[in-house]
């Protein structure tokens, strides 16, 4: 369980399954409220002000198609979520906050490459209510 920096929120991952020869994936709840229609990997990282949670969202569990993940930002106060860049055959990981900017690694193990991504909260678009079903990735996975 990941407690927010100010101690007012708790995020919990519940084991859902494991990819063949790969990592585990989970269901996520915040303050006991589940996030439906979505699965997540580790890690989770709270923003310094405890309002946002960065998470690795899995867009498929299909071994042949994946991994397909993205960094997802969850606005706990607004109970909404935004997906960042979709990573085909890659993982969003190593989340770090610098005030209102999220930094994370986009890692592609099959190619042995990684790149650093930076996203300012004010530039994030596409926020959606958490209780709505998420859109499919562009490749339909």
PDB file of C-alpha atoms in Angstrom:
ATOM      1  CA  UNK A   1       0.000   0.000   0.000  1.00  0.00           C
ATOM      2  CA  UNK A   2       1.359   3.406  -0.999  1.00  0.00           C
ATOM      3  CA  UNK A   3       0.407   6.248   1.305  1.00  0.00           C
ATOM      4  CA  UNK A   4       0.374   9.781  -0.122  1.00  0.00           C
ATOM      5  CA  UNK A   5       2.993  12.240   1.176  1.00  0.00           C
ATOM      6  CA  UNK A   6       0.444  14.105   3.312  1.00  0.00           C
ATOM      7  CA  UNK A   7      -1.029  10.830   4.610  1.00  0.00           C
ATOM      8  CA  UNK A   8      -4.568  11.530   3.397  1.00  0.00           C
ATOM      9  CA  UNK A   9      -4.709   8.923   0.606  1.00  0.00           C
ATOM     10  CA  UNK A  10      -3.761   5.291   0.175  1.00  0.00           C
ATOM     11  CA  UNK A  11      -3.241   3.456  -3.094  1.00  0.00           C
ATOM     12  CA  UNK A  12      -3.331  -0.338  -3.131  1.00  0.00           C
ATOM     13  CA  UNK A  13      -2.496  -2.830  -5.867  1.00  0.00           C
ATOM     14  CA  UNK A  14      -4.338  -6.177  -5.825  1.00  0.00           C
ATOM     15  CA  UNK A  15      -2.765  -9.036  -7.775  1.00  0.00           C
ATOM     16  CA  UNK A  16      -4.749  -9.825 -10.925  1.00  0.00           C
ATOM     17  CA  UNK A  17      -2.411 -11.994 -12.991  1.00  0.00           C
ATOM     18  CA  UNK A  18       0.977 -12.482 -14.571  1.00  0.00           C
ATOM     19  CA  UNK A  19       2.157 -12.339 -18.161  1.00  0.00           C
ATOM     20  CA  UNK A  20       3.845 -15.538 -19.363  1.00  0.00           C
ATOM     21  CA  UNK A  21       7.585 -15.037 -18.809  1.00  0.00           C
ATOM     22  CA  UNK A  22       6.821 -11.529 -17.647  1.00  0.00           C
ATOM     23  CA  UNK A  23       5.715  -9.218 -14.882  1.00  0.00           C
ATOM     24  CA  UNK A  24       2.625  -9.218 -12.716  1.00  0.00           C
ATOM     25  CA  UNK A  25      -0.324  -6.906 -13.235  1.00  0.00           C
ATOM     26  CA  UNK A  26      -2.817  -5.575 -10.715  1.00  0.00           C
ATOM     27  CA  UNK A  27      -6.117  -3.857 -10.001  1.00  0.00           C
ATOM     28  CA  UNK A  28      -5.710  -0.453  -8.370  1.00  0.00           C
ATOM     29  CA  UNK A  29      -7.797   1.148  -5.676  1.00  0.00           C
ATOM     30  CA  UNK A  30      -7.382   4.525  -4.029  1.00  0.00           C
ATOM     31  CA  UNK A  31      -8.843   5.106  -0.592  1.00  0.00           C
ATOM     32  CA  UNK A  32     -10.734   1.817  -1.000  1.00  0.00           C
ATOM     33  CA  UNK A  33     -12.357   2.946  -4.257  1.00  0.00           C
ATOM     34  CA  UNK A  34     -11.501   0.644  -7.158  1.00  0.00           C
ATOM     35  CA  UNK A  35     -10.525   1.849 -10.614  1.00  0.00           C
ATOM     36  CA  UNK A  36     -12.672  -0.245 -12.970  1.00  0.00           C
ATOM     37  CA  UNK A  37     -11.901  -1.405 -16.507  1.00  0.00           C
ATOM     38  CA  UNK A  38      -8.127  -0.940 -16.125  1.00  0.00           C
ATOM     39  CA  UNK A  39      -5.082  -2.874 -14.984  1.00  0.00           C
ATOM     40  CA  UNK A  40      -1.780  -1.567 -13.735  1.00  0.00           C
ATOM     41  CA  UNK A  41       1.789  -2.594 -13.148  1.00  0.00           C
ATOM     42  CA  UNK A  42       4.280  -1.334 -10.665  1.00  0.00           C
ATOM     43  CA  UNK A  43       5.433   1.281  -9.676  1.00  0.00           C
ATOM     44  CA  UNK A  44       3.117   3.931  -8.260  1.00  0.00           C
ATOM     45  CA  UNK A  45       4.317   7.413  -7.315  1.00  0.00           C
ATOM     46  CA  UNK A  46       2.407  10.187  -5.556  1.00  0.00           C
ATOM     47  CA  UNK A  47       2.925  13.841  -6.467  1.00  0.00           C
ATOM     48  CA  UNK A  48       4.406  15.987  -3.672  1.00  0.00           C
ATOM     49  CA  UNK A  49       1.019  17.650  -3.041  1.00  0.00           C
ATOM     50  CA  UNK A  50      -0.751  14.228  -2.805  1.00  0.00           C
ATOM     51  CA  UNK A  51      -3.297  15.147  -5.480  1.00  0.00           C
ATOM     52  CA  UNK A  52      -1.914  13.059  -8.363  1.00  0.00           C
ATOM     53  CA  UNK A  53      -0.797   9.454  -8.623  1.00  0.00           C
ATOM     54  CA  UNK A  54       1.428   8.287 -11.478  1.00  0.00           C
ATOM     55  CA  UNK A  55       0.981   4.640 -12.443  1.00  0.00           C
ATOM     56  CA  UNK A  56       2.007   2.216 -15.172  1.00  0.00           C
ATOM     57  CA  UNK A  57      -1.210   1.284 -16.996  1.00  0.00           C
ATOM     58  CA  UNK A  58      -1.301  -1.937 -19.015  1.00  0.00           C
ATOM     59  CA  UNK A  59      -3.294  -1.750 -22.224  1.00  0.00           C
ATOM     60  CA  UNK A  60      -3.025  -5.459 -23.028  1.00  0.00           C
ATOM     61  CA  UNK A  61      -2.130  -8.722 -21.322  1.00  0.00           C
ATOM     62  CA  UNK A  62      -1.723 -10.498 -24.659  1.00  0.00           C
ATOM     63  CA  UNK A  63       1.772 -12.006 -24.558  1.00  0.00           C
ATOM     64  CA  UNK A  64       2.217 -11.858 -28.341  1.00  0.00           C
ATOM     65  CA  UNK A  65       1.042  -8.241 -28.695  1.00  0.00           C
ATOM     66  CA  UNK A  66       2.611  -6.764 -25.595  1.00  0.00           C
ATOM     67  CA  UNK A  67       3.814  -5.233 -23.622  1.00  0.00           C
ATOM     68  CA  UNK A  68       1.762  -2.176 -24.395  1.00  0.00           C
ATOM     69  CA  UNK A  69       1.735   0.237 -21.473  1.00  0.00           C
ATOM     70  CA  UNK A  70       1.597   3.934 -20.724  1.00  0.00           C
ATOM     71  CA  UNK A  71       2.112   6.272 -17.844  1.00  0.00           C
ATOM     72  CA  UNK A  72      -1.276   7.170 -16.420  1.00  0.00           C
ATOM     73  CA  UNK A  73      -1.975  10.175 -14.220  1.00  0.00           C
ATOM     74  CA  UNK A  74      -4.786   9.939 -11.720  1.00  0.00           C
ATOM     75  CA  UNK A  75      -6.292  13.123 -10.300  1.00  0.00           C
ATOM     76  CA  UNK A  76      -7.526  11.802  -6.975  1.00  0.00           C
ATOM     77  CA  UNK A  77      -9.515  14.926  -6.039  1.00  0.00           C
ATOM     78  CA  UNK A  78     -11.251  15.112  -9.430  1.00  0.00           C
ATOM     79  CA  UNK A  79     -11.508  11.279  -9.756  1.00  0.00           C
ATOM     80  CA  UNK A  80     -10.283  11.403 -13.339  1.00  0.00           C
ATOM     81  CA  UNK A  81      -7.440   9.827 -15.302  1.00  0.00           C
ATOM     82  CA  UNK A  82      -5.256  10.725 -18.282  1.00  0.00           C
ATOM     83  CA  UNK A  83      -3.079   8.454 -20.368  1.00  0.00           C
ATOM     84  CA  UNK A  84       0.290   9.705 -21.507  1.00  0.00           C
ATOM     85  CA  UNK A  85       2.198   8.356 -24.516  1.00  0.00           C
ATOM     86  CA  UNK A  86       1.366   4.723 -25.354  1.00  0.00           C
ATOM     87  CA  UNK A  87       4.487   2.534 -25.430  1.00  0.00           C
ATOM     88  CA  UNK A  88       4.231  -0.417 -27.811  1.00  0.00           C
ATOM     89  CA  UNK A  89       6.664  -3.123 -26.640  1.00  0.00           C
ATOM     90  CA  UNK A  90       7.690  -0.886 -23.733  1.00  0.00           C
ATOM     91  CA  UNK A  91       7.164   0.002 -20.094  1.00  0.00           C
ATOM     92  CA  UNK A  92       6.610   3.301 -18.307  1.00  0.00           C
ATOM     93  CA  UNK A  93       8.680   3.149 -15.117  1.00  0.00           C
ATOM     94  CA  UNK A  94      10.848   4.998 -12.573  1.00  0.00           C
ATOM     95  CA  UNK A  95       8.349   7.789 -11.907  1.00  0.00           C
ATOM     96  CA  UNK A  96       9.683  10.921 -10.208  1.00  0.00           C
ATOM     97  CA  UNK A  97       7.996  14.227  -9.501  1.00  0.00           C
ATOM     98  CA  UNK A  98       9.697  17.600  -9.694  1.00  0.00           C
ATOM     99  CA  UNK A  99       7.024  19.970  -8.391  1.00  0.00           C
ATOM    100  CA  UNK A 100       4.304  19.869 -11.115  1.00  0.00           C
ATOM    101  CA  UNK A 101       6.394  17.899 -13.626  1.00  0.00           C
ATOM    102  CA  UNK A 102       6.444  14.117 -13.919  1.00  0.00           C
ATOM    103  CA  UNK A 103       9.644  12.483 -15.137  1.00  0.00           C
ATOM    104  CA  UNK A 104       9.760   8.796 -16.039  1.00  0.00           C
ATOM    105  CA  UNK A 105      11.602   6.239 -18.129  1.00  0.00           C
ATOM    106  CA  UNK A 106      10.184   4.716 -21.278  1.00  0.00           C
ATOM    107  CA  UNK A 107      11.991   1.364 -21.357  1.00  0.00           C
ATOM    108  CA  UNK A 108      12.062  -1.020 -24.313  1.00  0.00           C
ATOM    109  CA  UNK A 109      13.745  -4.235 -23.123  1.00  0.00           C
ATOM    110  CA  UNK A 110      13.648  -6.039 -26.486  1.00  0.00           C
ATOM    111  CA  UNK A 111      15.658  -3.200 -28.022  1.00  0.00           C
ATOM    112  CA  UNK A 112      17.745  -2.606 -24.882  1.00  0.00           C
ATOM    113  CA  UNK A 113      16.849   1.082 -25.019  1.00  0.00           C
ATOM    114  CA  UNK A 114      15.286   3.641 -22.697  1.00  0.00           C
ATOM    115  CA  UNK A 115      14.501   7.298 -22.908  1.00  0.00           C
ATOM    116  CA  UNK A 116      13.512   9.887 -20.349  1.00  0.00           C
ATOM    117  CA  UNK A 117      10.112  11.561 -20.661  1.00  0.00           C
ATOM    118  CA  UNK A 118       8.963  14.764 -18.953  1.00  0.00           C
ATOM    119  CA  UNK A 119       5.376  15.947 -18.686  1.00  0.00           C
ATOM    120  CA  UNK A 120       4.154  19.148 -17.051  1.00  0.00           C
ATOM    121  CA  UNK A 121       0.771  18.686 -15.378  1.00  0.00           C
ATOM    122  CA  UNK A 122      -0.557  21.842 -17.023  1.00  0.00           C
ATOM    123  CA  UNK A 123       0.056  20.314 -20.469  1.00  0.00           C
ATOM    124  CA  UNK A 124      -1.797  17.046 -19.846  1.00  0.00           C
ATOM    125  CA  UNK A 125      -4.882  16.649 -22.014  1.00  0.00           C
ATOM    126  CA  UNK A 126      -7.486  13.935 -22.417  1.00  0.00           C
ATOM    127  CA  UNK A 127      -8.639  13.681 -18.817  1.00  0.00           C
ATOM    128  CA  UNK A 128     -11.554  11.245 -18.495  1.00  0.00           C
ATOM    129  CA  UNK A 129     -13.795  10.230 -15.612  1.00  0.00           C
ATOM    130  CA  UNK A 130     -12.343   7.140 -13.960  1.00  0.00           C
ATOM    131  CA  UNK A 131     -15.649   5.265 -13.942  1.00  0.00           C
ATOM    132  CA  UNK A 132     -15.954   5.455 -17.735  1.00  0.00           C
ATOM    133  CA  UNK A 133     -14.599   2.619 -19.869  1.00  0.00           C
ATOM    134  CA  UNK A 134     -11.209   3.573 -21.331  1.00  0.00           C
ATOM    135  CA  UNK A 135     -10.654   3.919 -25.079  1.00  0.00           C
ATOM    136  CA  UNK A 136      -8.790   1.153 -26.867  1.00  0.00           C
ATOM    137  CA  UNK A 137      -5.195   1.829 -27.881  1.00  0.00           C
ATOM    138  CA  UNK A 138      -4.714   3.031 -31.445  1.00  0.00           C
ATOM    139  CA  UNK A 139      -3.584  -0.437 -32.598  1.00  0.00           C
ATOM    140  CA  UNK A 140      -6.726  -2.070 -31.111  1.00  0.00           C
ATOM    141  CA  UNK A 141      -4.819  -4.243 -28.597  1.00  0.00           C
TER     142      UNK A 141
END
